[in-house]
Amino acid sequence: MQLRITHETRYAYTPSVQTAQHMAHLRPLETCSQELLEHQLQVQPAPDQRIDTRDIHGNSRTFFSLQSLHDRLVVTARSVVATRGTHWPVADVPWEQVQALYRYQAGCRWEPSAEFVFASPLAPRHPDFLDYARTSFPPGAPLLEAVADLTHRLHRDMRYDPRATEVNTPAVDALRQRKGVCQDFAHIGIACLRAIGLPARYVSGYLLTHPPPGRLRLIGADASHAWFAVLLPALPGTDIEPIWCDFDPTNDRRAGDDYVTLAIGRDYADVTPLRGVLRGGARHTLKVAVTVEPWNEPALGAAAVP
């Protein structure tokens, strides 16, 4: 599948911003399941400095700074991505076998993925996560079946409600109130998996949505999406190649070729699409518009943001 994504972010500041520094994670990753065919990142007003680098997780990121007075900022990312479904191995590996791989032992070989077993600021340790996870992980359960069960339970037990949480709402609060958005669902899933000693990472990206029958696809009506991935590692005595397996609790499914991975990290704080430090601009309004469409459809143009 070839998908075209337009992600537009608009800030309006009062009073004007004097200087600003921003970091953007808006360039989709190149992975074994997706190829980046085109990408443009436009910033208005034009930045005085712009540097493209990679972070510790391999994500592409863009730093830019503005050194002159401005009362608006418009950042538009346009990408075309070719995706293909990933075939997961048929593996009846018990989850305890994976857990044991990440138990500390003197002289053991370091596993780079171990960093995704530890707590992070937005997916901390808490007994509530362990209590919730236990139901999905009975003794001897195959890893991927257990994670699929956890994904299903989160979808069943949590209500999607954009008004229930803010970007900084603790994941344990979202779990207790049983409502939130995709970011909350992903953080809860990650915290549950880490609570039982399994490596899990946050995935930021996009999902192709379909308009109702007979209705046109609306420009700017989509949103960025988030889900989590668990690692099925190489294990002694098996021929399994290490693979990160993506699960989407918001939609109770595995991620497929209608998903685009933007960036990966320990949690949302690692892969915020756009963040910055400003001097001035005490008050602001923010508008974000995302359009995800098949490449073979006529282009809808730029995201419609007032």
Tab-separated table of C-alpha atoms in Angstrom:
chain	number	residue	atom	x	y	z
A	1	MET	CA	0.000	0.000	0.000
A	2	GLN	CA	1.223	3.503	-0.810
A	3	LEU	CA	-0.023	6.239	1.502
A	4	ARG	CA	0.266	10.002	1.311
A	5	ILE	CA	0.293	11.879	4.619
A	6	THR	CA	-0.063	15.600	5.265
A	7	HIS	CA	0.500	16.693	8.870
A	8	GLU	CA	0.054	20.413	9.506
A	9	THR	CA	0.592	22.168	12.834
A	10	ARG	CA	-0.344	25.826	13.372
A	11	TYR	CA	0.467	27.968	16.396
A	12	ALA	CA	-0.820	31.511	16.947
A	13	TYR	CA	0.938	33.431	19.740
A	14	THR	CA	-0.090	36.390	21.922
A	15	PRO	CA	2.091	38.352	22.449
A	16	SER	CA	4.576	37.592	19.699
A	17	VAL	CA	7.423	35.139	20.256
A	18	GLN	CA	10.851	36.768	20.303
A	19	THR	CA	13.003	33.649	19.838
A	20	ALA	CA	12.189	29.936	19.652
A	21	GLN	CA	13.869	26.570	19.355
A	22	HIS	CA	11.890	23.524	18.197
A	23	MET	CA	12.415	19.794	17.684
A	24	ALA	CA	10.218	17.877	15.226
A	25	HIS	CA	9.720	14.128	14.805
A	26	LEU	CA	7.746	14.283	11.562
A	27	ARG	CA	9.764	12.193	9.082
A	28	PRO	CA	8.482	8.569	8.881
A	29	LEU	CA	10.980	5.844	9.682
A	30	GLU	CA	12.515	3.521	7.114
A	31	THR	CA	11.865	-0.018	8.362
A	32	CYS	CA	11.599	-3.552	7.045
A	33	SER	CA	7.867	-2.970	6.593
A	34	GLN	CA	7.838	0.553	5.130
A	35	GLU	CA	9.802	2.628	2.644
A	36	LEU	CA	9.815	6.410	2.593
A	37	LEU	CA	9.319	7.508	-1.012
A	38	GLU	CA	8.977	11.265	-0.533
A	39	HIS	CA	9.245	13.705	2.337
A	40	GLN	CA	9.138	17.487	2.714
A	41	LEU	CA	9.110	19.545	5.900
A	42	GLN	CA	8.153	23.189	5.481
A	43	VAL	CA	8.435	25.763	8.276
A	44	GLN	CA	6.917	29.248	8.149
A	45	PRO	CA	8.408	31.681	8.971
A	46	ALA	CA	11.643	30.324	7.558
A	47	PRO	CA	13.983	29.255	10.382
A	48	ASP	CA	17.353	30.870	10.924
A	49	GLN	CA	18.898	27.475	11.639
A	50	ARG	CA	17.847	23.950	10.736
A	51	ILE	CA	19.654	20.676	11.480
A	52	ASP	CA	18.536	17.125	10.644
A	53	THR	CA	19.852	14.350	12.890
A	54	ARG	CA	18.937	10.926	14.282
A	55	ASP	CA	18.173	10.213	17.913
A	56	ILE	CA	19.303	7.250	20.015
A	57	HIS	CA	16.385	5.117	18.769
A	58	GLY	CA	17.146	5.766	15.084
A	59	ASN	CA	14.332	8.268	14.525
A	60	SER	CA	14.845	11.162	12.131
A	61	ARG	CA	14.396	14.508	13.826
A	62	THR	CA	14.701	18.148	12.777
A	63	PHE	CA	15.902	20.938	15.027
A	64	PHE	CA	15.125	24.491	13.932
A	65	SER	CA	15.355	27.905	15.551
A	66	LEU	CA	13.676	31.250	14.912
A	67	GLN	CA	15.530	34.364	16.037
A	68	SER	CA	13.115	37.092	14.916
A	69	LEU	CA	9.726	38.274	16.183
A	70	HIS	CA	6.782	36.128	14.997
A	71	ASP	CA	3.164	35.664	16.026
A	72	ARG	CA	2.501	32.479	14.040
A	73	LEU	CA	4.252	29.197	13.300
A	74	VAL	CA	3.166	26.758	10.598
A	75	VAL	CA	4.929	23.401	10.249
A	76	THR	CA	3.788	21.157	7.397
A	77	ALA	CA	5.125	17.653	6.814
A	78	ARG	CA	4.217	15.888	3.565
A	79	SER	CA	5.251	12.267	3.113
A	80	VAL	CA	4.598	9.344	0.780
A	81	VAL	CA	5.213	5.921	2.298
A	82	ALA	CA	5.052	2.427	0.800
A	83	THR	CA	3.999	-0.116	3.408
A	84	ARG	CA	3.862	-3.878	3.421
A	85	GLY	CA	2.492	-6.256	6.014
A	86	THR	CA	4.963	-7.986	8.311
A	87	HIS	CA	4.637	-11.749	8.727
A	88	TRP	CA	5.133	-12.721	12.335
A	89	PRO	CA	6.652	-16.113	13.038
A	90	VAL	CA	4.447	-18.896	14.314
A	91	ALA	CA	5.875	-19.052	17.810
A	92	ASP	CA	4.517	-20.781	20.901
A	93	VAL	CA	7.219	-19.251	23.063
A	94	PRO	CA	5.951	-18.932	26.661
A	95	TRP	CA	6.080	-15.390	27.919
A	96	GLU	CA	8.148	-16.497	30.921
A	97	GLN	CA	10.954	-17.566	28.570
A	98	VAL	CA	11.144	-14.049	27.185
A	99	GLN	CA	10.916	-12.566	30.663
A	100	ALA	CA	13.846	-14.728	31.810
A	101	LEU	CA	16.034	-13.331	29.031
A	102	TYR	CA	15.841	-9.895	30.657
A	103	ARG	CA	16.560	-10.974	34.240
A	104	TYR	CA	19.869	-9.685	35.414
A	105	GLN	CA	22.590	-12.260	35.873
A	106	ALA	CA	26.256	-11.558	36.534
A	107	GLY	CA	28.274	-11.934	33.354
A	108	CYS	CA	25.238	-12.172	31.068
A	109	ARG	CA	25.285	-10.677	27.568
A	110	TRP	CA	23.787	-7.201	27.301
A	111	GLU	CA	20.562	-7.022	25.290
A	112	PRO	CA	20.084	-3.550	23.759
A	113	SER	CA	16.304	-4.010	23.912
A	114	ALA	CA	16.568	-4.217	27.707
A	115	GLU	CA	16.137	-0.441	27.881
A	116	PHE	CA	12.487	-1.016	26.962
A	117	VAL	CA	11.929	-3.169	30.063
A	118	PHE	CA	12.624	-0.316	32.469
A	119	ALA	CA	10.066	2.270	33.543
A	120	SER	CA	9.985	5.630	31.750
A	121	PRO	CA	8.456	8.974	32.744
A	122	LEU	CA	5.072	8.373	31.071
A	123	ALA	CA	4.975	4.577	31.629
A	124	PRO	CA	6.134	4.246	35.256
A	125	ARG	CA	6.088	1.303	37.631
A	126	HIS	CA	2.842	0.957	39.573
A	127	PRO	CA	1.124	-2.081	41.142
A	128	ASP	CA	-2.100	-1.280	39.256
A	129	PHE	CA	-0.401	-2.119	35.967
A	130	LEU	CA	0.859	-5.442	37.286
A	131	ASP	CA	-2.580	-6.318	38.670
A	132	TYR	CA	-4.228	-5.539	35.323
A	133	ALA	CA	-1.626	-7.471	33.302
A	134	ARG	CA	-1.763	-10.699	35.323
A	135	THR	CA	-5.118	-11.813	33.868
A	136	SER	CA	-3.635	-11.944	30.351
A	137	PHE	CA	-0.446	-13.750	31.373
A	138	PRO	CA	-1.262	-17.086	33.022
A	139	PRO	CA	1.625	-19.543	33.436
A	140	GLY	CA	2.841	-20.959	30.133
A	141	ALA	CA	0.773	-18.694	27.858
A	142	PRO	CA	2.436	-18.035	24.466
A	143	LEU	CA	3.819	-14.506	24.408
A	144	LEU	CA	1.950	-13.144	21.378
A	145	GLU	CA	-1.355	-14.729	22.446
A	146	ALA	CA	-1.010	-13.160	25.884
A	147	VAL	CA	-0.233	-9.725	24.412
A	148	ALA	CA	-3.193	-10.048	22.036
A	149	ASP	CA	-5.408	-10.800	25.045
A	150	LEU	CA	-4.085	-7.733	26.866
A	151	THR	CA	-4.775	-5.654	23.741
A	152	HIS	CA	-8.346	-6.978	23.563
A	153	ARG	CA	-9.014	-6.310	27.245
A	154	LEU	CA	-7.755	-2.727	26.971
A	155	HIS	CA	-10.031	-2.167	23.982
A	156	ARG	CA	-12.971	-3.688	25.861
A	157	ASP	CA	-12.384	-2.021	29.231
A	158	MET	CA	-11.257	1.446	28.128
A	159	ARG	CA	-13.569	4.017	26.548
A	160	TYR	CA	-12.136	6.326	23.901
A	161	ASP	CA	-12.835	9.841	25.159
A	162	PRO	CA	-10.712	12.807	23.944
A	163	ARG	CA	-12.046	14.972	26.773
A	164	ALA	CA	-11.056	12.567	29.544
A	165	THR	CA	-7.287	13.153	29.550
A	166	GLU	CA	-4.620	15.720	28.698
A	167	VAL	CA	-1.220	15.030	27.163
A	168	ASN	CA	0.312	14.962	30.662
A	169	THR	CA	-2.357	12.824	32.382
A	170	PRO	CA	-0.602	9.945	34.221
A	171	ALA	CA	-1.270	6.555	32.621
A	172	VAL	CA	-2.346	5.094	35.966
A	173	ASP	CA	-5.092	7.749	36.203
A	174	ALA	CA	-6.337	6.844	32.714
A	175	LEU	CA	-6.379	3.158	33.729
A	176	ARG	CA	-8.335	3.894	36.891
A	177	GLN	CA	-10.963	5.974	35.129
A	178	ARG	CA	-11.064	3.505	32.212
A	179	LYS	CA	-11.060	6.171	29.502
A	180	GLY	CA	-8.645	8.189	27.441
A	181	VAL	CA	-7.157	8.366	23.932
A	182	CYS	CA	-4.758	6.235	21.902
A	183	GLN	CA	-1.741	7.710	23.690
A	184	ASP	CA	-3.198	6.581	27.039
A	185	PHE	CA	-4.050	3.121	25.698
A	186	ALA	CA	-0.477	2.718	24.434
A	187	HIS	CA	1.117	3.900	27.689
A	188	ILE	CA	-1.064	1.564	29.770
A	189	GLY	CA	-0.197	-1.395	27.533
A	190	ILE	CA	3.517	-0.592	27.735
A	191	ALA	CA	3.419	-0.174	31.519
A	192	CYS	CA	1.588	-3.497	31.893
A	193	LEU	CA	4.125	-5.359	29.762
A	194	ARG	CA	7.105	-3.820	31.533
A	195	ALA	CA	5.509	-4.594	34.908
A	196	ILE	CA	5.918	-8.302	34.156
A	197	GLY	CA	9.413	-7.896	32.739
A	198	LEU	CA	8.786	-7.741	28.975
A	199	PRO	CA	10.298	-5.172	26.573
A	200	ALA	CA	7.679	-2.838	25.116
A	201	ARG	CA	8.040	0.388	23.157
A	202	TYR	CA	5.824	3.290	22.129
A	203	VAL	CA	5.042	3.747	18.435
A	204	SER	CA	3.915	7.082	17.019
A	205	GLY	CA	2.387	7.143	13.558
A	206	TYR	CA	-0.686	7.249	11.376
A	207	LEU	CA	-3.574	4.983	10.439
A	208	LEU	CA	-5.481	5.091	7.170
A	209	THR	CA	-9.133	5.692	7.976
A	210	HIS	CA	-12.051	5.199	5.619
A	211	PRO	CA	-14.885	7.708	5.167
A	212	PRO	CA	-18.471	6.474	5.606
A	213	PRO	CA	-20.016	4.931	2.458
A	214	GLY	CA	-20.980	7.629	0.002
A	215	ARG	CA	-18.996	10.335	1.823
A	216	LEU	CA	-15.823	12.038	0.644
A	217	ARG	CA	-12.598	11.819	2.588
A	218	LEU	CA	-12.296	15.020	4.622
A	219	ILE	CA	-9.117	17.055	4.433
A	220	GLY	CA	-7.425	17.374	7.808
A	221	ALA	CA	-9.987	15.169	9.565
A	222	ASP	CA	-7.553	12.412	10.556
A	223	ALA	CA	-5.216	12.484	13.554
A	224	SER	CA	-1.836	11.104	14.455
A	225	HIS	CA	-2.074	7.709	16.128
A	226	ALA	CA	-0.180	5.689	18.721
A	227	TRP	CA	0.154	2.041	19.672
A	228	PHE	CA	2.729	-0.241	21.295
A	229	ALA	CA	5.088	-3.010	20.228
A	230	VAL	CA	6.451	-5.998	22.137
A	231	LEU	CA	9.681	-7.746	21.219
A	232	LEU	CA	9.733	-11.404	20.255
A	233	PRO	CA	13.498	-11.903	20.688
A	234	ALA	CA	15.910	-14.508	19.406
A	235	LEU	CA	15.913	-17.293	21.995
A	236	PRO	CA	18.321	-20.179	22.568
A	237	GLY	CA	17.109	-23.350	20.880
A	238	THR	CA	14.851	-21.551	18.379
A	239	ASP	CA	15.347	-20.213	14.854
A	240	ILE	CA	13.282	-17.079	15.562
A	241	GLU	CA	14.710	-13.819	14.263
A	242	PRO	CA	14.110	-10.871	16.616
A	243	ILE	CA	10.979	-8.940	15.615
A	244	TRP	CA	8.966	-6.146	17.163
A	245	CYS	CA	5.262	-7.013	17.008
A	246	ASP	CA	2.906	-4.021	16.905
A	247	PHE	CA	-0.471	-4.087	18.669
A	248	ASP	CA	-3.129	-1.361	18.596
A	249	PRO	CA	-5.402	-1.493	21.682
A	250	THR	CA	-7.468	1.470	20.470
A	251	ASN	CA	-8.721	-0.660	17.556
A	252	ASP	CA	-8.105	-4.150	19.026
A	253	ARG	CA	-5.868	-5.357	16.216
A	254	ARG	CA	-2.339	-5.870	14.998
A	255	ALA	CA	-0.811	-3.052	13.006
A	256	GLY	CA	-0.942	-3.813	9.277
A	257	ASP	CA	-0.052	-2.195	5.980
A	258	ASP	CA	-2.584	0.586	6.643
A	259	TYR	CA	-0.334	1.850	9.478
A	260	VAL	CA	2.635	4.199	9.057
A	261	THR	CA	5.328	4.322	11.731
A	262	LEU	CA	6.580	7.822	12.387
A	263	ALA	CA	8.899	7.241	15.366
A	264	ILE	CA	9.575	4.841	18.232
A	265	GLY	CA	10.622	5.450	21.819
A	266	ARG	CA	10.160	4.566	25.465
A	267	ASP	CA	6.990	6.684	25.588
A	268	TYR	CA	5.391	9.750	24.008
A	269	ALA	CA	7.952	12.120	25.504
A	270	ASP	CA	10.663	10.577	23.287
A	271	VAL	CA	8.745	11.105	20.039
A	272	THR	CA	6.611	14.229	20.468
A	273	PRO	CA	5.813	15.351	16.886
A	274	LEU	CA	6.690	18.974	17.680
A	275	ARG	CA	7.947	20.610	20.853
A	276	GLY	CA	9.816	23.782	21.620
A	277	VAL	CA	11.223	26.351	24.007
A	278	LEU	CA	9.991	29.915	23.491
A	279	ARG	CA	10.840	33.383	24.689
A	280	GLY	CA	7.570	35.306	24.623
A	281	GLY	CA	4.214	34.035	23.389
A	282	ALA	CA	2.706	33.650	26.861
A	283	ARG	CA	-0.592	32.538	25.324
A	284	HIS	CA	-1.137	30.455	22.223
A	285	THR	CA	-3.705	28.543	20.222
A	286	LEU	CA	-2.853	25.264	18.507
A	287	LYS	CA	-4.519	23.634	15.518
A	288	VAL	CA	-3.378	20.295	14.080
A	289	ALA	CA	-4.747	18.704	10.929
A	290	VAL	CA	-3.744	15.340	9.475
A	291	THR	CA	-4.785	13.749	6.195
A	292	VAL	CA	-3.924	10.117	5.357
A	293	GLU	CA	-4.974	8.967	1.898
A	294	PRO	CA	-4.091	6.252	-0.618
A	295	TRP	CA	-1.506	7.403	-3.144
A	296	ASN	CA	-3.753	6.347	-6.036
A	297	GLU	CA	-6.490	8.773	-4.963
A	298	PRO	CA	-6.409	12.345	-6.343
A	299	ALA	CA	-4.496	14.597	-3.964
A	300	LEU	CA	-6.725	16.453	-1.521
A	301	GLY	CA	-4.293	19.291	-1.107
A	302	ALA	CA	-2.976	20.777	2.091
A	303	ALA	CA	-4.671	20.056	5.364
A	304	ALA	CA	-7.578	22.422	5.943
A	305	VAL	CA	-6.838	24.386	9.069
A	306	PRO	CA	-8.560	27.714	9.742
